[in-house]
């Protein structure tokens, strides 16, 4: 994309009635904006405004035109616009999780290499549960008990990595803390 051309075109595009902002998506834009040079955000879906922008741009740049309603309904487009990029005109759009059905989650990465094997085993049983076998009246009884990961519906992403709803993360953090494990928290939003 020719950035100078984008800046020059933005000077004309911003004069079109109903245009709120114009931005150039960054290199790390999602597949929604991968082949787009400019995104033009309109206050409402107005065909004449869309046509005016198309006439200004012609075949010089690839443009995606959206209105506020379309932006509200498309969480992938919202996240693409909230990433890196350059705002060429207007105000930045505040992207919130309200109404987009995104869930506030926490990725917990923990390390148990510096704690002794006995405590490591106890932590593993506390997190993932275990099996207890015993004899009662000559009969062998096997009892399974769930761990904290199952009770709070956390997901195991890999060795020493869990993803859990943010409001349940404190329970897992307290367990990690009680066994002196090192951990790191990464807040994320997921669909």
Short mmCIF file of N, CA and C in Angstrom, two decimals:
data_model
loop_
_atom_site.label_atom_id
_atom_site.label_comp_id
_atom_site.label_asym_id
_atom_site.label_seq_id
_atom_site.Cartn_x
_atom_site.Cartn_y
_atom_site.Cartn_z
N UNK A 1 0.84 -1.18 0.00
CA UNK A 1 0.00 0.00 0.00
C UNK A 1 0.88 1.24 0.00
N UNK A 2 0.48 2.21 -0.77
CA UNK A 2 1.15 3.50 -0.83
C UNK A 2 0.57 4.38 0.29
N UNK A 3 1.35 4.57 1.36
CA UNK A 3 0.84 5.28 2.52
C UNK A 3 0.57 6.75 2.22
N UNK A 4 1.42 7.37 1.38
CA UNK A 4 1.19 8.79 1.02
C UNK A 4 -0.14 8.94 0.28
N UNK A 5 -0.43 8.00 -0.60
CA UNK A 5 -1.70 8.03 -1.33
C UNK A 5 -2.87 7.87 -0.36
N UNK A 6 -2.72 7.00 0.62
CA UNK A 6 -3.77 6.79 1.62
C UNK A 6 -4.04 8.07 2.40
N UNK A 7 -2.99 8.77 2.77
CA UNK A 7 -3.14 10.04 3.51
C UNK A 7 -3.84 11.08 2.64
N UNK A 8 -3.45 11.17 1.36
CA UNK A 8 -4.07 12.14 0.46
C UNK A 8 -5.55 11.82 0.23
N UNK A 9 -5.87 10.55 0.03
CA UNK A 9 -7.26 10.15 -0.16
C UNK A 9 -8.09 10.40 1.10
N UNK A 10 -7.48 10.24 2.25
CA UNK A 10 -8.20 10.45 3.51
C UNK A 10 -8.65 11.90 3.64
N UNK A 11 -7.86 12.83 3.11
CA UNK A 11 -8.25 14.25 3.15
C UNK A 11 -9.56 14.49 2.42
N UNK A 12 -9.79 13.72 1.35
CA UNK A 12 -11.04 13.85 0.60
C UNK A 12 -12.16 13.02 1.23
N UNK A 13 -11.82 11.82 1.69
CA UNK A 13 -12.83 10.92 2.27
C UNK A 13 -13.45 11.52 3.51
N UNK A 14 -12.67 12.22 4.32
CA UNK A 14 -13.21 12.76 5.57
C UNK A 14 -14.27 13.83 5.34
N UNK A 15 -14.33 14.39 4.11
CA UNK A 15 -15.34 15.41 3.79
C UNK A 15 -16.69 14.79 3.42
N UNK A 16 -16.72 13.48 3.19
CA UNK A 16 -17.97 12.81 2.85
C UNK A 16 -18.86 12.78 4.08
N UNK A 17 -20.12 13.13 3.89
CA UNK A 17 -21.07 13.19 5.00
C UNK A 17 -21.26 11.81 5.61
N UNK A 18 -21.17 11.73 6.95
CA UNK A 18 -21.39 10.49 7.66
C UNK A 18 -20.14 9.70 7.98
N UNK A 19 -18.98 10.12 7.47
CA UNK A 19 -17.73 9.40 7.76
C UNK A 19 -17.25 9.79 9.15
N UNK A 20 -17.09 8.78 10.01
CA UNK A 20 -16.63 9.02 11.38
C UNK A 20 -15.12 8.93 11.47
N UNK A 21 -14.56 7.88 10.88
CA UNK A 21 -13.11 7.71 10.95
C UNK A 21 -12.61 6.89 9.76
N UNK A 22 -11.30 7.05 9.51
CA UNK A 22 -10.61 6.31 8.47
C UNK A 22 -9.32 5.80 9.08
N UNK A 23 -9.06 4.51 8.92
CA UNK A 23 -7.81 3.99 9.43
C UNK A 23 -7.23 2.95 8.50
N UNK A 24 -5.93 2.79 8.63
CA UNK A 24 -5.20 1.79 7.86
C UNK A 24 -4.90 0.64 8.81
N UNK A 25 -5.40 -0.58 8.50
CA UNK A 25 -5.12 -1.71 9.39
C UNK A 25 -3.64 -2.06 9.35
N UNK A 26 -3.15 -2.56 10.45
CA UNK A 26 -1.73 -2.90 10.55
C UNK A 26 -1.40 -4.21 9.86
N UNK A 27 -0.13 -4.53 9.86
CA UNK A 27 0.36 -5.75 9.21
C UNK A 27 -0.19 -7.00 9.90
N UNK A 28 -0.52 -6.91 11.17
CA UNK A 28 -1.00 -8.07 11.92
C UNK A 28 -2.52 -8.17 11.93
N UNK A 29 -3.18 -7.47 10.98
CA UNK A 29 -4.65 -7.51 10.94
C UNK A 29 -5.13 -8.93 10.68
N UNK A 30 -6.32 -9.21 11.18
CA UNK A 30 -6.88 -10.55 11.01
C UNK A 30 -7.25 -10.80 9.57
N UNK A 31 -7.70 -12.01 9.26
CA UNK A 31 -8.06 -12.35 7.89
C UNK A 31 -9.21 -11.49 7.37
N UNK A 32 -10.00 -10.91 8.28
CA UNK A 32 -11.08 -10.01 7.87
C UNK A 32 -10.54 -8.79 7.13
N UNK A 33 -9.39 -8.29 7.56
CA UNK A 33 -8.82 -7.07 6.97
C UNK A 33 -7.49 -7.32 6.26
N UNK A 34 -7.19 -8.56 5.94
CA UNK A 34 -5.87 -8.90 5.39
C UNK A 34 -5.58 -8.18 4.07
N UNK A 35 -6.54 -8.11 3.17
CA UNK A 35 -6.33 -7.49 1.86
C UNK A 35 -7.00 -6.14 1.75
N UNK A 36 -7.04 -5.41 2.86
CA UNK A 36 -7.69 -4.10 2.90
C UNK A 36 -6.64 -3.04 3.21
N UNK A 37 -6.66 -1.95 2.44
CA UNK A 37 -5.71 -0.86 2.67
C UNK A 37 -6.29 0.20 3.62
N UNK A 38 -7.58 0.49 3.48
CA UNK A 38 -8.23 1.49 4.33
C UNK A 38 -9.58 0.96 4.81
N UNK A 39 -9.94 1.30 6.03
CA UNK A 39 -11.27 1.02 6.55
C UNK A 39 -11.93 2.37 6.81
N UNK A 40 -13.13 2.53 6.25
CA UNK A 40 -13.89 3.76 6.42
C UNK A 40 -15.11 3.42 7.27
N UNK A 41 -15.23 4.09 8.40
CA UNK A 41 -16.33 3.86 9.32
C UNK A 41 -17.35 4.98 9.16
N UNK A 42 -18.60 4.57 8.83
CA UNK A 42 -19.70 5.52 8.65
C UNK A 42 -20.61 5.47 9.86
N UNK A 43 -21.30 6.57 10.14
CA UNK A 43 -22.23 6.60 11.27
C UNK A 43 -23.46 5.73 10.99
N UNK A 44 -23.96 5.73 9.76
CA UNK A 44 -25.08 4.88 9.36
C UNK A 44 -24.82 4.34 7.97
N UNK A 45 -25.59 3.32 7.60
CA UNK A 45 -25.45 2.74 6.27
C UNK A 45 -26.19 3.64 5.29
N UNK A 46 -25.45 4.42 4.55
CA UNK A 46 -26.01 5.36 3.59
C UNK A 46 -25.36 5.09 2.23
N UNK A 47 -26.16 4.61 1.28
CA UNK A 47 -25.61 4.21 -0.03
C UNK A 47 -24.90 5.36 -0.73
N UNK A 48 -25.43 6.58 -0.63
CA UNK A 48 -24.79 7.70 -1.32
C UNK A 48 -23.41 7.99 -0.73
N UNK A 49 -23.28 7.88 0.60
CA UNK A 49 -21.97 8.08 1.23
C UNK A 49 -20.99 6.99 0.80
N UNK A 50 -21.47 5.73 0.78
CA UNK A 50 -20.62 4.62 0.34
C UNK A 50 -20.17 4.82 -1.10
N UNK A 51 -21.12 5.26 -1.98
CA UNK A 51 -20.78 5.49 -3.39
C UNK A 51 -19.80 6.64 -3.55
N UNK A 52 -19.95 7.70 -2.74
CA UNK A 52 -19.03 8.84 -2.81
C UNK A 52 -17.61 8.41 -2.47
N UNK A 53 -17.46 7.57 -1.46
CA UNK A 53 -16.13 7.07 -1.09
C UNK A 53 -15.57 6.20 -2.20
N UNK A 54 -16.43 5.32 -2.77
CA UNK A 54 -15.98 4.47 -3.87
C UNK A 54 -15.48 5.29 -5.06
N UNK A 55 -16.17 6.39 -5.36
CA UNK A 55 -15.76 7.26 -6.48
C UNK A 55 -14.42 7.92 -6.21
N UNK A 56 -14.18 8.29 -4.96
CA UNK A 56 -12.91 8.93 -4.61
C UNK A 56 -11.74 7.94 -4.70
N UNK A 57 -11.97 6.74 -4.29
CA UNK A 57 -10.90 5.75 -4.18
C UNK A 57 -10.62 5.08 -5.53
N UNK A 58 -11.66 4.81 -6.30
CA UNK A 58 -11.60 4.04 -7.56
C UNK A 58 -10.76 2.78 -7.35
N UNK A 59 -9.76 2.55 -8.19
CA UNK A 59 -8.94 1.34 -8.07
C UNK A 59 -7.59 1.60 -7.41
N UNK A 60 -7.44 2.74 -6.77
CA UNK A 60 -6.14 3.10 -6.19
C UNK A 60 -5.81 2.27 -4.95
N UNK A 61 -6.81 2.06 -4.10
CA UNK A 61 -6.62 1.30 -2.86
C UNK A 61 -7.81 0.38 -2.64
N UNK A 62 -7.61 -0.66 -1.84
CA UNK A 62 -8.71 -1.55 -1.46
C UNK A 62 -9.31 -1.02 -0.17
N UNK A 63 -10.61 -0.75 -0.21
CA UNK A 63 -11.29 -0.10 0.91
C UNK A 63 -12.42 -0.99 1.41
N UNK A 64 -12.55 -1.06 2.73
CA UNK A 64 -13.70 -1.73 3.36
C UNK A 64 -14.49 -0.64 4.06
N UNK A 65 -15.78 -0.56 3.71
CA UNK A 65 -16.64 0.43 4.34
C UNK A 65 -17.62 -0.27 5.26
N UNK A 66 -17.72 0.21 6.48
CA UNK A 66 -18.62 -0.37 7.47
C UNK A 66 -19.36 0.74 8.19
N UNK A 67 -20.50 0.39 8.74
CA UNK A 67 -21.21 1.35 9.59
C UNK A 67 -21.17 0.85 11.03
N UNK A 68 -21.65 1.65 11.95
CA UNK A 68 -21.59 1.30 13.37
C UNK A 68 -22.39 0.04 13.69
N UNK A 69 -23.53 -0.16 13.02
CA UNK A 69 -24.32 -1.37 13.27
C UNK A 69 -23.57 -2.62 12.84
N UNK A 70 -22.94 -2.58 11.69
CA UNK A 70 -22.17 -3.74 11.20
C UNK A 70 -21.00 -4.02 12.14
N UNK A 71 -20.37 -2.95 12.60
CA UNK A 71 -19.24 -3.10 13.52
C UNK A 71 -19.69 -3.76 14.82
N UNK A 72 -20.87 -3.40 15.30
CA UNK A 72 -21.40 -3.95 16.54
C UNK A 72 -21.68 -5.45 16.43
N UNK A 73 -22.10 -5.89 15.24
CA UNK A 73 -22.49 -7.29 15.04
C UNK A 73 -21.33 -8.21 14.68
N UNK A 74 -20.17 -7.67 14.36
CA UNK A 74 -19.05 -8.49 13.88
C UNK A 74 -17.88 -8.44 14.86
N UNK A 75 -17.78 -9.41 15.80
CA UNK A 75 -16.71 -9.37 16.80
C UNK A 75 -15.31 -9.51 16.19
N UNK A 76 -15.20 -10.23 15.07
CA UNK A 76 -13.88 -10.38 14.44
C UNK A 76 -13.42 -9.05 13.86
N UNK A 77 -14.34 -8.30 13.26
CA UNK A 77 -14.00 -6.99 12.73
C UNK A 77 -13.64 -6.03 13.86
N UNK A 78 -14.38 -6.10 14.97
CA UNK A 78 -14.07 -5.27 16.14
C UNK A 78 -12.65 -5.52 16.63
N UNK A 79 -12.31 -6.80 16.77
CA UNK A 79 -10.98 -7.11 17.29
C UNK A 79 -9.90 -6.70 16.31
N UNK A 80 -10.17 -6.81 14.99
CA UNK A 80 -9.19 -6.38 14.00
C UNK A 80 -8.96 -4.88 14.07
N UNK A 81 -10.04 -4.13 14.33
CA UNK A 81 -9.91 -2.67 14.40
C UNK A 81 -9.26 -2.22 15.70
N UNK A 82 -9.33 -3.05 16.74
CA UNK A 82 -8.74 -2.65 18.01
C UNK A 82 -7.26 -2.99 18.08
N UNK A 83 -6.74 -3.69 17.11
CA UNK A 83 -5.33 -4.07 17.09
C UNK A 83 -4.47 -2.93 16.58
N UNK A 84 -3.32 -3.30 16.06
CA UNK A 84 -2.43 -2.27 15.56
C UNK A 84 -3.00 -1.67 14.28
N UNK A 85 -2.55 -0.52 13.93
CA UNK A 85 -3.03 0.18 12.74
C UNK A 85 -2.77 1.66 12.92
N UNK A 86 -3.12 2.44 11.90
CA UNK A 86 -2.88 3.87 11.95
C UNK A 86 -4.21 4.58 11.71
N UNK A 87 -4.60 5.41 12.66
CA UNK A 87 -5.81 6.21 12.53
C UNK A 87 -5.46 7.43 11.69
N UNK A 88 -6.11 7.56 10.53
CA UNK A 88 -5.80 8.65 9.62
C UNK A 88 -6.76 9.83 9.78
N UNK A 89 -7.97 9.54 10.27
CA UNK A 89 -8.95 10.60 10.48
C UNK A 89 -9.96 10.15 11.51
N UNK A 90 -10.43 11.10 12.30
CA UNK A 90 -11.52 10.83 13.24
C UNK A 90 -11.04 10.39 14.59
N UNK A 91 -11.96 9.80 15.31
CA UNK A 91 -11.67 9.34 16.66
C UNK A 91 -11.58 7.82 16.65
N UNK A 92 -10.77 7.32 17.55
CA UNK A 92 -10.64 5.87 17.68
C UNK A 92 -11.95 5.31 18.21
N UNK A 93 -12.29 4.13 17.75
CA UNK A 93 -13.50 3.47 18.18
C UNK A 93 -13.19 2.67 19.44
N UNK A 94 -13.93 2.93 20.50
CA UNK A 94 -13.75 2.15 21.73
C UNK A 94 -14.45 0.81 21.57
N UNK A 95 -13.69 -0.25 21.68
CA UNK A 95 -14.24 -1.59 21.56
C UNK A 95 -14.41 -2.17 22.95
N UNK A 96 -15.63 -2.57 23.27
CA UNK A 96 -15.89 -3.16 24.58
C UNK A 96 -16.44 -4.57 24.41
N UNK A 97 -16.43 -5.31 25.46
CA UNK A 97 -16.93 -6.69 25.41
C UNK A 97 -18.43 -6.76 25.57
N UNK A 98 -19.06 -5.68 25.96
CA UNK A 98 -20.50 -5.69 26.19
C UNK A 98 -21.24 -6.01 24.91
N UNK A 99 -22.13 -6.97 24.98
CA UNK A 99 -22.96 -7.31 23.83
C UNK A 99 -22.27 -8.16 22.78
N UNK A 100 -21.00 -8.40 22.90
CA UNK A 100 -20.29 -9.17 21.87
C UNK A 100 -20.10 -10.63 22.26
N UNK A 101 -20.63 -11.03 23.39
CA UNK A 101 -20.57 -12.41 23.86
C UNK A 101 -19.14 -12.90 24.08
N UNK A 102 -18.22 -11.97 24.34
CA UNK A 102 -16.86 -12.36 24.67
C UNK A 102 -16.80 -12.70 26.16
N UNK A 103 -15.93 -13.63 26.50
CA UNK A 103 -15.78 -14.04 27.89
C UNK A 103 -14.42 -13.59 28.40
N UNK A 104 -14.42 -13.05 29.60
CA UNK A 104 -13.18 -12.66 30.24
C UNK A 104 -12.54 -13.90 30.84
N UNK A 105 -11.36 -14.25 30.36
CA UNK A 105 -10.68 -15.47 30.80
C UNK A 105 -9.27 -15.11 31.26
N UNK A 106 -8.64 -16.08 31.91
CA UNK A 106 -7.27 -15.91 32.38
C UNK A 106 -6.47 -17.14 31.98
N UNK A 107 -5.33 -16.92 31.36
CA UNK A 107 -4.42 -18.02 31.09
C UNK A 107 -3.40 -18.02 32.22
N UNK A 108 -3.28 -19.17 32.89
CA UNK A 108 -2.34 -19.32 33.99
C UNK A 108 -1.26 -20.30 33.55
N UNK A 109 -0.04 -19.82 33.57
CA UNK A 109 1.11 -20.66 33.26
C UNK A 109 1.87 -20.86 34.56
N UNK A 110 2.10 -22.11 34.94
CA UNK A 110 2.75 -22.35 36.23
C UNK A 110 3.94 -23.27 36.08
N UNK A 111 4.89 -23.11 37.02
CA UNK A 111 6.14 -23.87 37.00
C UNK A 111 6.34 -24.51 38.37
N UNK A 112 6.58 -25.83 38.38
CA UNK A 112 6.75 -26.55 39.64
C UNK A 112 8.16 -27.13 39.79
N UNK A 113 9.10 -26.71 38.97
CA UNK A 113 10.44 -27.32 38.99
C UNK A 113 11.20 -27.05 40.28
N UNK A 114 10.89 -25.98 40.97
CA UNK A 114 11.65 -25.64 42.17
C UNK A 114 11.01 -26.13 43.46
N UNK A 115 9.90 -26.86 43.37
CA UNK A 115 9.30 -27.41 44.59
C UNK A 115 9.59 -28.91 44.65
N UNK A 116 9.61 -29.46 45.85
CA UNK A 116 9.98 -30.87 46.01
C UNK A 116 8.90 -31.79 45.41
N UNK A 117 9.30 -33.02 45.14
CA UNK A 117 8.44 -33.98 44.45
C UNK A 117 7.15 -34.27 45.22
N UNK A 118 7.23 -34.35 46.54
CA UNK A 118 6.04 -34.61 47.36
C UNK A 118 5.00 -33.50 47.19
N UNK A 119 5.45 -32.23 47.28
CA UNK A 119 4.53 -31.10 47.10
C UNK A 119 4.02 -31.01 45.67
N UNK A 120 4.87 -31.36 44.70
CA UNK A 120 4.47 -31.36 43.30
C UNK A 120 3.32 -32.36 43.07
N UNK A 121 3.44 -33.54 43.69
CA UNK A 121 2.38 -34.55 43.57
C UNK A 121 1.08 -34.06 44.24
N UNK A 122 1.21 -33.43 45.41
CA UNK A 122 0.03 -32.91 46.10
C UNK A 122 -0.66 -31.83 45.27
N UNK A 123 0.13 -30.95 44.67
CA UNK A 123 -0.43 -29.90 43.82
C UNK A 123 -1.14 -30.51 42.62
N UNK A 124 -0.52 -31.51 42.01
CA UNK A 124 -1.12 -32.16 40.85
C UNK A 124 -2.48 -32.79 41.22
N UNK A 125 -2.54 -33.46 42.38
CA UNK A 125 -3.80 -34.04 42.83
C UNK A 125 -4.83 -32.96 43.16
N UNK A 126 -4.38 -31.86 43.75
CA UNK A 126 -5.31 -30.77 44.07
C UNK A 126 -5.90 -30.17 42.79
N UNK A 127 -5.08 -30.04 41.75
CA UNK A 127 -5.55 -29.45 40.51
C UNK A 127 -6.36 -30.43 39.66
N UNK A 128 -5.86 -31.65 39.52
CA UNK A 128 -6.46 -32.58 38.56
C UNK A 128 -7.21 -33.75 39.19
N UNK A 129 -7.23 -33.84 40.50
CA UNK A 129 -7.95 -34.92 41.17
C UNK A 129 -7.11 -36.18 41.25
N UNK A 130 -7.75 -37.25 41.64
CA UNK A 130 -7.02 -38.51 41.77
C UNK A 130 -7.96 -39.66 42.04
N UNK A 131 -7.35 -40.80 42.31
CA UNK A 131 -8.09 -42.01 42.61
C UNK A 131 -7.60 -42.55 43.94
N UNK A 132 -8.54 -42.94 44.77
CA UNK A 132 -8.21 -43.51 46.07
C UNK A 132 -8.80 -44.93 46.12
N UNK A 133 -7.97 -45.90 46.50
CA UNK A 133 -8.47 -47.27 46.63
C UNK A 133 -8.27 -47.73 48.07
N UNK A 134 -9.25 -48.46 48.58
CA UNK A 134 -9.15 -49.00 49.94
C UNK A 134 -10.07 -50.22 50.05
N UNK A 135 -9.87 -50.94 51.13
CA UNK A 135 -10.68 -52.14 51.37
C UNK A 135 -11.66 -51.85 52.51
N UNK A 136 -12.87 -52.29 52.31
CA UNK A 136 -13.89 -52.14 53.35
C UNK A 136 -14.70 -53.44 53.37
N UNK A 137 -14.68 -54.11 54.52
CA UNK A 137 -15.35 -55.40 54.68
C UNK A 137 -14.89 -56.41 53.63
N UNK A 138 -13.59 -56.41 53.34
CA UNK A 138 -13.01 -57.36 52.39
C UNK A 138 -13.25 -57.00 50.93
N UNK A 139 -13.91 -55.90 50.68
CA UNK A 139 -14.21 -55.50 49.30
C UNK A 139 -13.32 -54.32 48.91
N UNK A 140 -12.77 -54.36 47.72
CA UNK A 140 -11.90 -53.27 47.22
C UNK A 140 -12.78 -52.16 46.66
N UNK A 141 -12.60 -50.96 47.18
CA UNK A 141 -13.41 -49.81 46.76
C UNK A 141 -12.49 -48.79 46.10
N UNK A 142 -12.90 -48.35 44.93
CA UNK A 142 -12.15 -47.32 44.19
C UNK A 142 -13.00 -46.06 44.17
N UNK A 143 -12.40 -44.98 44.65
CA UNK A 143 -13.12 -43.71 44.69
C UNK A 143 -12.33 -42.67 43.89
N UNK A 144 -13.00 -42.06 42.95
CA UNK A 144 -12.38 -40.98 42.17
C UNK A 144 -12.87 -39.66 42.73
N UNK A 145 -11.96 -38.71 42.84
CA UNK A 145 -12.37 -37.39 43.28
C UNK A 145 -11.85 -36.35 42.29
N UNK A 146 -12.70 -35.39 41.98
CA UNK A 146 -12.32 -34.38 40.98
C UNK A 146 -11.34 -33.37 41.56
N UNK A 147 -10.57 -32.77 40.68
CA UNK A 147 -9.66 -31.71 41.09
C UNK A 147 -10.29 -30.35 40.87
N UNK A 148 -9.57 -29.36 41.24
CA UNK A 148 -10.04 -27.98 41.11
C UNK A 148 -10.28 -27.60 39.65
N UNK A 149 -9.45 -28.10 38.75
CA UNK A 149 -9.59 -27.77 37.32
C UNK A 149 -10.97 -28.21 36.83
N UNK A 150 -11.39 -29.39 37.21
CA UNK A 150 -12.70 -29.90 36.79
C UNK A 150 -13.83 -29.11 37.46
N UNK A 151 -13.68 -28.80 38.72
CA UNK A 151 -14.75 -28.11 39.46
C UNK A 151 -15.00 -26.70 38.94
N UNK A 152 -13.95 -26.01 38.50
CA UNK A 152 -14.14 -24.64 38.00
C UNK A 152 -14.20 -24.58 36.48
N UNK A 153 -14.24 -25.73 35.84
CA UNK A 153 -14.36 -25.83 34.37
C UNK A 153 -13.21 -25.14 33.64
N UNK A 154 -12.01 -25.34 34.15
CA UNK A 154 -10.82 -24.80 33.49
C UNK A 154 -10.43 -25.72 32.34
N UNK A 155 -9.68 -25.19 31.40
CA UNK A 155 -9.18 -25.99 30.28
C UNK A 155 -7.68 -26.11 30.40
N UNK A 156 -7.19 -27.32 30.19
CA UNK A 156 -5.75 -27.53 30.18
C UNK A 156 -5.29 -27.28 28.74
N UNK A 157 -4.44 -26.27 28.55
CA UNK A 157 -3.96 -25.93 27.22
C UNK A 157 -2.66 -26.65 26.88
N UNK A 158 -1.94 -27.02 27.90
CA UNK A 158 -0.66 -27.70 27.72
C UNK A 158 -0.08 -28.01 29.08
N UNK A 159 1.14 -28.52 29.08
CA UNK A 159 1.80 -28.85 30.35
C UNK A 159 2.04 -27.56 31.14
N UNK A 160 1.41 -27.47 32.29
CA UNK A 160 1.58 -26.31 33.15
C UNK A 160 0.86 -25.06 32.65
N UNK A 161 -0.16 -25.22 31.78
CA UNK A 161 -0.89 -24.06 31.26
C UNK A 161 -2.39 -24.34 31.33
N UNK A 162 -3.11 -23.46 32.01
CA UNK A 162 -4.56 -23.58 32.17
C UNK A 162 -5.24 -22.31 31.70
N UNK A 163 -6.48 -22.45 31.19
CA UNK A 163 -7.30 -21.28 30.89
C UNK A 163 -8.59 -21.42 31.69
N UNK A 164 -8.94 -20.37 32.42
CA UNK A 164 -10.08 -20.42 33.33
C UNK A 164 -10.82 -19.09 33.27
N UNK A 165 -12.13 -19.11 33.58
CA UNK A 165 -12.87 -17.86 33.69
C UNK A 165 -12.18 -16.97 34.72
N UNK A 166 -12.14 -15.68 34.44
CA UNK A 166 -11.39 -14.77 35.29
C UNK A 166 -11.85 -14.80 36.74
N UNK A 167 -13.16 -14.91 36.97
CA UNK A 167 -13.65 -14.90 38.36
C UNK A 167 -13.29 -16.17 39.11
N UNK A 168 -12.94 -17.26 38.41
CA UNK A 168 -12.52 -18.50 39.08
C UNK A 168 -11.00 -18.62 39.18
N UNK A 169 -10.27 -17.72 38.56
CA UNK A 169 -8.81 -17.83 38.55
C UNK A 169 -8.20 -17.70 39.94
N UNK A 170 -8.84 -16.95 40.82
CA UNK A 170 -8.27 -16.75 42.15
C UNK A 170 -8.19 -18.06 42.94
N UNK A 171 -9.13 -18.98 42.69
CA UNK A 171 -9.10 -20.27 43.40
C UNK A 171 -7.87 -21.08 42.98
N UNK A 172 -7.57 -21.07 41.69
CA UNK A 172 -6.39 -21.80 41.21
C UNK A 172 -5.11 -21.10 41.66
N UNK A 173 -5.11 -19.78 41.63
CA UNK A 173 -3.93 -19.01 42.07
C UNK A 173 -3.63 -19.29 43.55
N UNK A 174 -4.67 -19.33 44.38
CA UNK A 174 -4.47 -19.62 45.80
C UNK A 174 -3.87 -21.02 46.01
N UNK A 175 -4.32 -21.97 45.19
CA UNK A 175 -3.78 -23.34 45.27
C UNK A 175 -2.31 -23.35 44.86
N UNK A 176 -1.98 -22.66 43.78
CA UNK A 176 -0.58 -22.59 43.34
C UNK A 176 0.28 -21.92 44.41
N UNK A 177 -0.26 -20.86 45.01
CA UNK A 177 0.47 -20.13 46.04
C UNK A 177 0.71 -21.01 47.27
N UNK A 178 -0.27 -21.81 47.64
CA UNK A 178 -0.14 -22.64 48.85
C UNK A 178 0.93 -23.72 48.68
N UNK A 179 1.24 -24.11 47.45
CA UNK A 179 2.30 -25.10 47.21
C UNK A 179 3.60 -24.46 46.72
N UNK A 180 3.69 -23.14 46.79
CA UNK A 180 4.89 -22.36 46.42
C UNK A 180 5.30 -22.54 44.96
N UNK A 181 4.33 -22.74 44.08
CA UNK A 181 4.63 -22.83 42.65
C UNK A 181 4.72 -21.41 42.09
N UNK A 182 5.54 -21.25 41.06
CA UNK A 182 5.61 -19.96 40.37
C UNK A 182 4.55 -19.96 39.29
N UNK A 183 3.91 -18.82 39.06
CA UNK A 183 2.90 -18.74 38.02
C UNK A 183 2.91 -17.37 37.38
N UNK A 184 2.26 -17.32 36.25
CA UNK A 184 2.14 -16.07 35.50
C UNK A 184 0.70 -15.98 35.00
N UNK A 185 0.12 -14.80 35.04
CA UNK A 185 -1.27 -14.60 34.63
C UNK A 185 -1.31 -13.78 33.35
N UNK A 186 -2.13 -14.22 32.39
CA UNK A 186 -2.30 -13.50 31.14
C UNK A 186 -3.81 -13.33 30.91
N UNK A 187 -4.35 -12.12 31.07
CA UNK A 187 -5.79 -11.93 30.84
C UNK A 187 -6.09 -11.94 29.33
N UNK A 188 -7.18 -12.61 28.95
CA UNK A 188 -7.59 -12.70 27.54
C UNK A 188 -9.11 -12.62 27.44
N UNK A 189 -9.59 -12.31 26.24
CA UNK A 189 -11.01 -12.36 25.93
C UNK A 189 -11.20 -13.43 24.88
N UNK A 190 -12.18 -14.31 25.06
CA UNK A 190 -12.43 -15.38 24.10
C UNK A 190 -13.88 -15.41 23.69
N UNK A 191 -14.16 -16.07 22.62
CA UNK A 191 -15.53 -16.24 22.11
C UNK A 191 -16.19 -17.36 22.86
#
